[in-house]
GROMACS .gro file of C-alpha atoms in nm:
model
  258
    1MET     CA    1   0.030  -0.035   0.008
    2VAL     CA    2   0.334   0.241   0.055
    3GLN     CA    3   0.473   0.141  -0.231
    4SER     CA    4   0.154   0.248  -0.425
    5SER     CA    5   0.117   0.533  -0.316
    6GLN     CA    6   0.483   0.691  -0.321
    7LEU     CA    7   0.457   0.549  -0.645
    8ALA     CA    8   0.148   0.738  -0.751
    9LEU     CA    9   0.328   1.023  -0.610
   10ASN     CA   10   0.645   1.003  -0.775
   11ILE     CA   11   0.395   0.964  -1.120
   12LYS     CA   12   0.229   1.330  -1.031
   13ASN     CA   13   0.540   1.495  -0.908
   14PHE     CA   14   0.685   1.342  -1.284
   15PHE     CA   15   0.370   1.513  -1.436
   16ILE     CA   16   0.373   1.826  -1.273
   17GLU     CA   17   0.713   1.911  -1.381
   18ILE     CA   18   0.673   1.835  -1.689
   19GLY     CA   19   0.394   2.109  -1.671
   20GLU     CA   20   0.612   2.355  -1.500
   21LEU     CA   21   0.923   2.305  -1.770
   22ALA     CA   22   0.653   2.342  -2.083
   23TYR     CA   23   0.545   2.685  -1.897
   24PHE     CA   24   0.919   2.727  -1.855
   25SER     CA   25   0.962   2.704  -2.216
   26SER     CA   26   0.682   2.922  -2.320
   27ARG     CA   27   0.792   3.229  -2.058
   28PHE     CA   28   1.152   3.147  -2.270
   29PHE     CA   29   0.962   3.201  -2.616
   30ARG     CA   30   0.787   3.553  -2.515
   31GLU     CA   31   1.062   3.689  -2.309
   32LEU     CA   32   1.298   3.613  -2.621
   33PHE     CA   33   1.080   3.885  -2.839
   34SER     CA   34   1.083   4.130  -2.598
   35LYS     CA   35   1.333   4.452  -2.524
   36PRO     CA   36   1.583   4.480  -2.421
   37PHE     CA   37   1.804   4.229  -2.612
   38GLU     CA   38   2.122   4.105  -2.450
   39PHE     CA   39   2.331   4.061  -2.738
   40LYS     CA   40   2.671   4.133  -2.468
   41GLU     CA   41   2.628   3.876  -2.265
   42LEU     CA   42   2.454   3.621  -2.554
   43LEU     CA   43   2.824   3.631  -2.728
   44ARG     CA   44   2.952   3.569  -2.410
   45GLN     CA   45   2.774   3.297  -2.303
   46CYS     CA   46   2.791   3.153  -2.735
   47TYR     CA   47   3.228   3.181  -2.648
   48ASN     CA   48   3.187   2.978  -2.294
   49MET     CA   49   2.953   2.740  -2.423
   50GLY     CA   50   3.111   2.735  -2.776
   51ASN     CA   51   3.509   2.801  -2.743
   52LYS     CA   52   3.554   2.655  -2.429
   53SER     CA   53   3.370   2.331  -2.513
   54LEU     CA   54   3.535   2.301  -2.866
   55GLY     CA   55   3.876   2.083  -2.735
   56LEU     CA   56   3.689   1.849  -2.568
   57VAL     CA   57   3.441   1.771  -2.811
   58LEU     CA   58   3.724   1.734  -3.074
   59ILE     CA   59   3.890   1.477  -2.888
   60THR     CA   60   3.597   1.271  -2.868
   61GLY     CA   61   3.522   1.312  -3.192
   62PHE     CA   62   3.883   1.194  -3.298
   63ILE     CA   63   3.832   0.924  -3.123
   64ILE     CA   64   3.536   0.801  -3.199
   65GLY     CA   65   3.632   0.790  -3.530
   66LEU     CA   66   3.934   0.584  -3.491
   67VAL     CA   67   3.730   0.336  -3.293
   68LEU     CA   68   3.458   0.303  -3.512
   69THR     CA   69   3.674   0.240  -3.812
   70ILE     CA   70   3.942  -0.025  -3.589
   71GLN     CA   71   3.653  -0.223  -3.459
   72THR     CA   72   3.399  -0.227  -3.838
   73ARG     CA   73   3.746  -0.296  -4.040
   74PRO     CA   74   3.804  -0.652  -3.975
   75THR     CA   75   3.456  -0.720  -4.089
   76LEU     CA   76   3.462  -0.550  -4.381
   77GLU     CA   77   3.794  -0.746  -4.487
   78GLN     CA   78   3.599  -1.065  -4.420
   79PHE     CA   79   3.379  -0.941  -4.739
   80GLY     CA   80   3.572  -0.782  -4.895
   81ALA     CA   81   3.396  -0.470  -4.879
   82GLU     CA   82   3.714  -0.260  -4.754
   83SER     CA   83   3.624   0.003  -4.947
   84TRP     CA   84   3.274   0.046  -4.799
   85MET     CA   85   3.443   0.197  -4.485
   86PRO     CA   86   3.426   0.554  -4.574
   87SER     CA   87   3.096   0.558  -4.694
   88MET     CA   88   2.979   0.371  -4.382
   89VAL     CA   89   3.176   0.558  -4.156
   90SER     CA   90   3.066   0.889  -4.264
   91ILE     CA   91   2.719   0.819  -4.264
   92SER     CA   92   2.701   0.671  -3.954
   93ILE     CA   93   2.884   0.922  -3.767
   94VAL     CA   94   2.657   1.224  -3.939
   95ARG     CA   95   2.310   1.077  -3.894
   96GLU     CA   96   2.340   0.960  -3.599
   97ILE     CA   97   2.655   0.913  -3.406
   98GLY     CA   98   2.794   1.229  -3.408
   99PRO     CA   99   2.501   1.477  -3.317
  100ILE     CA  100   2.404   1.255  -3.001
  101ILE     CA  101   2.713   1.190  -2.880
  102THR     CA  102   2.831   1.579  -2.898
  103ALA     CA  103   2.490   1.655  -2.749
  104LEU     CA  104   2.559   1.429  -2.449
  105ILE     CA  105   2.877   1.529  -2.358
  106CYS     CA  106   2.773   1.926  -2.431
  107ALA     CA  107   2.498   1.811  -2.148
  108GLY     CA  108   2.727   1.662  -1.878
  109ARG     CA  109   2.986   1.989  -1.949
  110ILE     CA  110   2.723   2.289  -2.072
  111GLY     CA  111   2.391   2.216  -1.866
  112SER     CA  112   2.539   2.097  -1.555
  113GLY     CA  113   2.747   2.425  -1.554
  114ILE     CA  114   2.434   2.601  -1.646
  115GLY     CA  115   2.221   2.461  -1.332
  116ALA     CA  116   2.528   2.499  -1.092
  117GLU     CA  117   2.533   2.828  -1.181
  118LEU     CA  118   2.197   2.984  -1.171
  119GLY     CA  119   2.141   2.748  -0.852
  120SER     CA  120   2.417   2.891  -0.653
  121MET     CA  121   2.292   3.310  -0.765
  122ARG     CA  122   1.946   3.106  -0.658
  123VAL     CA  123   2.054   3.018  -0.296
  124THR     CA  124   2.241   3.302  -0.218
  125GLU     CA  125   1.991   3.533  -0.350
  126GLN     CA  126   2.173   3.724  -0.650
  127ILE     CA  127   1.871   3.643  -0.854
  128ASP     CA  128   1.601   3.762  -0.612
  129ALA     CA  129   1.791   4.077  -0.558
  130MET     CA  130   1.830   4.147  -0.991
  131GLU     CA  131   1.438   4.150  -0.962
  132VAL     CA  132   1.424   4.351  -0.672
  133SER     CA  133   1.635   4.613  -0.875
  134GLY     CA  134   1.388   4.622  -1.172
  135THR     CA  135   1.622   4.373  -1.395
  136ASN     CA  136   1.454   4.110  -1.554
  137PRO     CA  137   1.668   3.797  -1.455
  138PHE     CA  138   1.510   3.545  -1.670
  139LYS     CA  139   1.583   3.800  -1.968
  140TYR     CA  140   1.957   3.831  -1.864
  141LEU     CA  141   2.019   3.446  -1.726
  142VAL     CA  142   1.796   3.210  -1.901
  143VAL     CA  143   1.737   3.325  -2.261
  144THR     CA  144   2.044   3.405  -2.347
  145ARG     CA  145   2.179   3.045  -2.264
  146VAL     CA  146   1.880   2.891  -2.390
  147LEU     CA  147   1.969   3.080  -2.727
  148ALA     CA  148   2.326   3.052  -2.671
  149THR     CA  149   2.337   2.662  -2.607
  150THR     CA  150   2.047   2.616  -2.940
  151LEU     CA  151   2.299   2.812  -3.142
  152MET     CA  152   2.640   2.647  -3.014
  153ILE     CA  153   2.557   2.323  -2.996
  154PRO     CA  154   2.508   2.250  -3.425
  155ILE     CA  155   2.910   2.455  -3.474
  156LEU     CA  156   3.021   2.159  -3.226
  157VAL     CA  157   2.896   1.865  -3.378
  158PHE     CA  158   2.990   2.016  -3.699
  159PHE     CA  159   3.332   2.002  -3.584
  160GLY     CA  160   3.297   1.658  -3.403
  161ASP     CA  161   3.182   1.533  -3.756
  162THR     CA  162   3.482   1.648  -3.871
  163MET     CA  163   3.743   1.491  -3.634
  164ALA     CA  164   3.569   1.176  -3.670
  165LEU     CA  165   3.594   1.131  -4.026
  166TYR     CA  166   3.956   1.262  -4.000
  167GLY     CA  167   4.010   1.014  -3.718
  168SER     CA  168   3.894   0.745  -3.940
  169PHE     CA  169   4.085   0.839  -4.237
  170LEU     CA  170   4.388   0.833  -4.023
  171VAL     CA  171   4.284   0.424  -3.950
  172GLU     CA  172   4.242   0.380  -4.334
  173ASN     CA  173   4.513   0.553  -4.440
  174LEU     CA  174   4.765   0.360  -4.193
  175ASN     CA  175   4.592   0.028  -4.290
  176GLY     CA  176   4.459   0.055  -4.624
  177ASP     CA  177   4.701   0.312  -4.785
  178VAL     CA  178   4.456   0.537  -4.874
  179SER     CA  179   4.505   0.866  -5.000
  180PHE     CA  180   4.362   1.213  -4.836
  181PHE     CA  181   4.134   1.326  -5.140
  182LEU     CA  182   4.024   0.968  -5.243
  183TYR     CA  183   3.895   0.895  -4.921
  184PHE     CA  184   3.722   1.215  -4.865
  185ASP     CA  185   3.585   1.191  -5.211
  186LYS     CA  186   3.378   0.856  -5.127
  187VAL     CA  187   3.285   1.061  -4.824
  188PHE     CA  188   3.100   1.375  -5.006
  189HIS     CA  189   2.965   1.108  -5.235
  190ALA     CA  190   2.802   0.881  -4.990
  191ILE     CA  191   2.602   1.175  -4.801
  192GLU     CA  192   2.342   1.307  -4.957
  193TYR     CA  193   2.111   1.667  -4.854
  194SER     CA  194   1.887   1.362  -4.663
  195ASP     CA  195   2.107   1.241  -4.409
  196LEU     CA  196   2.308   1.625  -4.373
  197LEU     CA  197   1.943   1.798  -4.320
  198PRO     CA  198   1.754   1.548  -4.018
  199ALA     CA  199   2.084   1.582  -3.863
  200THR     CA  200   2.158   1.918  -3.879
  201ILE     CA  201   1.785   2.057  -3.760
  202LYS     CA  202   1.788   1.774  -3.492
  203THR     CA  203   2.099   1.947  -3.341
  204PHE     CA  204   1.917   2.271  -3.276
  205PHE     CA  205   1.677   2.066  -3.036
  206PHE     CA  206   1.960   1.903  -2.891
  207GLY     CA  207   2.070   2.249  -2.792
  208TYR     CA  208   1.754   2.421  -2.702
  209ALA     CA  209   1.647   2.098  -2.454
  210ILE     CA  210   2.041   2.158  -2.272
  211GLY     CA  211   2.005   2.497  -2.214
  212LEU     CA  212   1.613   2.503  -2.099
  213VAL     CA  213   1.658   2.226  -1.890
  214GLY     CA  214   1.984   2.304  -1.720
  215CYS     CA  215   1.804   2.674  -1.658
  216TYR     CA  216   1.523   2.496  -1.511
  217LYS     CA  217   1.690   2.332  -1.256
  218GLY     CA  218   1.902   2.588  -1.160
  219TYR     CA  219   1.659   2.886  -1.150
  220TYR     CA  220   1.440   2.681  -0.954
  221CYS     CA  221   1.718   2.566  -0.729
  222GLU     CA  222   1.604   2.448  -0.335
  223LYS     CA  223   1.741   2.339  -0.014
  224GLY     CA  224   2.007   2.542   0.039
  225THR     CA  225   2.371   2.477  -0.102
  226VAL     CA  226   2.264   2.132  -0.123
  227GLY     CA  227   2.006   2.211  -0.449
  228VAL     CA  228   2.278   2.341  -0.638
  229GLY     CA  229   2.455   1.984  -0.677
  230ILE     CA  230   2.149   1.872  -0.672
  231ALA     CA  231   2.061   2.052  -0.989
  232ALA     CA  232   2.364   2.011  -1.154
  233ASN     CA  233   2.282   1.681  -1.152
  234SER     CA  234   1.963   1.605  -1.231
  235ALA     CA  235   2.039   1.830  -1.512
  236VAL     CA  236   2.259   1.615  -1.651
  237VAL     CA  237   2.034   1.326  -1.618
  238TYR     CA  238   1.729   1.496  -1.761
  239THR     CA  239   1.854   1.606  -2.046
  240SER     CA  240   2.006   1.287  -2.156
  241MET     CA  241   1.677   1.156  -2.158
  242LEU     CA  242   1.497   1.411  -2.333
  243LEU     CA  243   1.799   1.400  -2.591
  244PHE     CA  244   1.737   1.060  -2.649
  245ILE     CA  245   1.377   1.124  -2.699
  246ILE     CA  246   1.447   1.387  -2.950
  247ASP     CA  247   1.639   1.202  -3.106
  248PHE     CA  248   1.436   0.886  -3.174
  249ILE     CA  249   1.139   1.128  -3.256
  250ALA     CA  250   1.356   1.301  -3.510
  251VAL     CA  251   1.478   0.955  -3.683
  252PHE     CA  252   1.155   0.836  -3.646
  253ILE     CA  253   0.952   1.170  -3.875
  254THR     CA  254   1.250   1.103  -4.087
  255ASP     CA  255   1.247   0.750  -4.117
  256ILE     CA  256   0.856   0.836  -4.279
  257PHE     CA  257   0.877   1.149  -4.463
  258ILE     CA  258   1.250   1.117  -4.611
   0.00000   0.00000   0.00000
């Protein structure tokens, strides 16, 4: 009996949080098109989230390309299909592996950072002070960060995909003596607009989800300093789940219409 009541309470809290997140999202769009526009803060957030995450994204993408090619090559050799390696790796990385892995990395680095930063501002009453002084903290803190992640994640995915393909090329060059121009000629012949367009569009949704959930968890942080850690941790967990849901919806829609 106790377990069933606890389960019902958890389900109720889950739907309440979904409703609050939906309201938070609607408030973002209302504030997005209202003045004043915080361009300087937006540029600062873009720099912090994009430039400071670039190194991690590049290293991860490079390793993904190496590992994927090393693991796949022996299987293709059994069928004498090594020539298909550039096509297979490029399509896999561009369509799915590159965007979702990069988004998960950014969810861990950027999402948790936003949750911790806004959470600490909430518990130290800095957000309350901004409201009292007449400043709109939602527009300055939330809108700029969500917009920055929405714009920066697609760019980071592009660089991550490029490094992954370069890592794959290095393995092919060492094992099969494949030239740079031959490898990437096969890559560009394999990739079509039907591969690039859906993969690019969904990265904007990935960025939006990372910024929105991180800001939501931090903006409504509770329980003092302990709540800051909870906000950062829950931002990563919720964002990761949301990324997989968005990815599934994107793949499902793409499979139907393209």
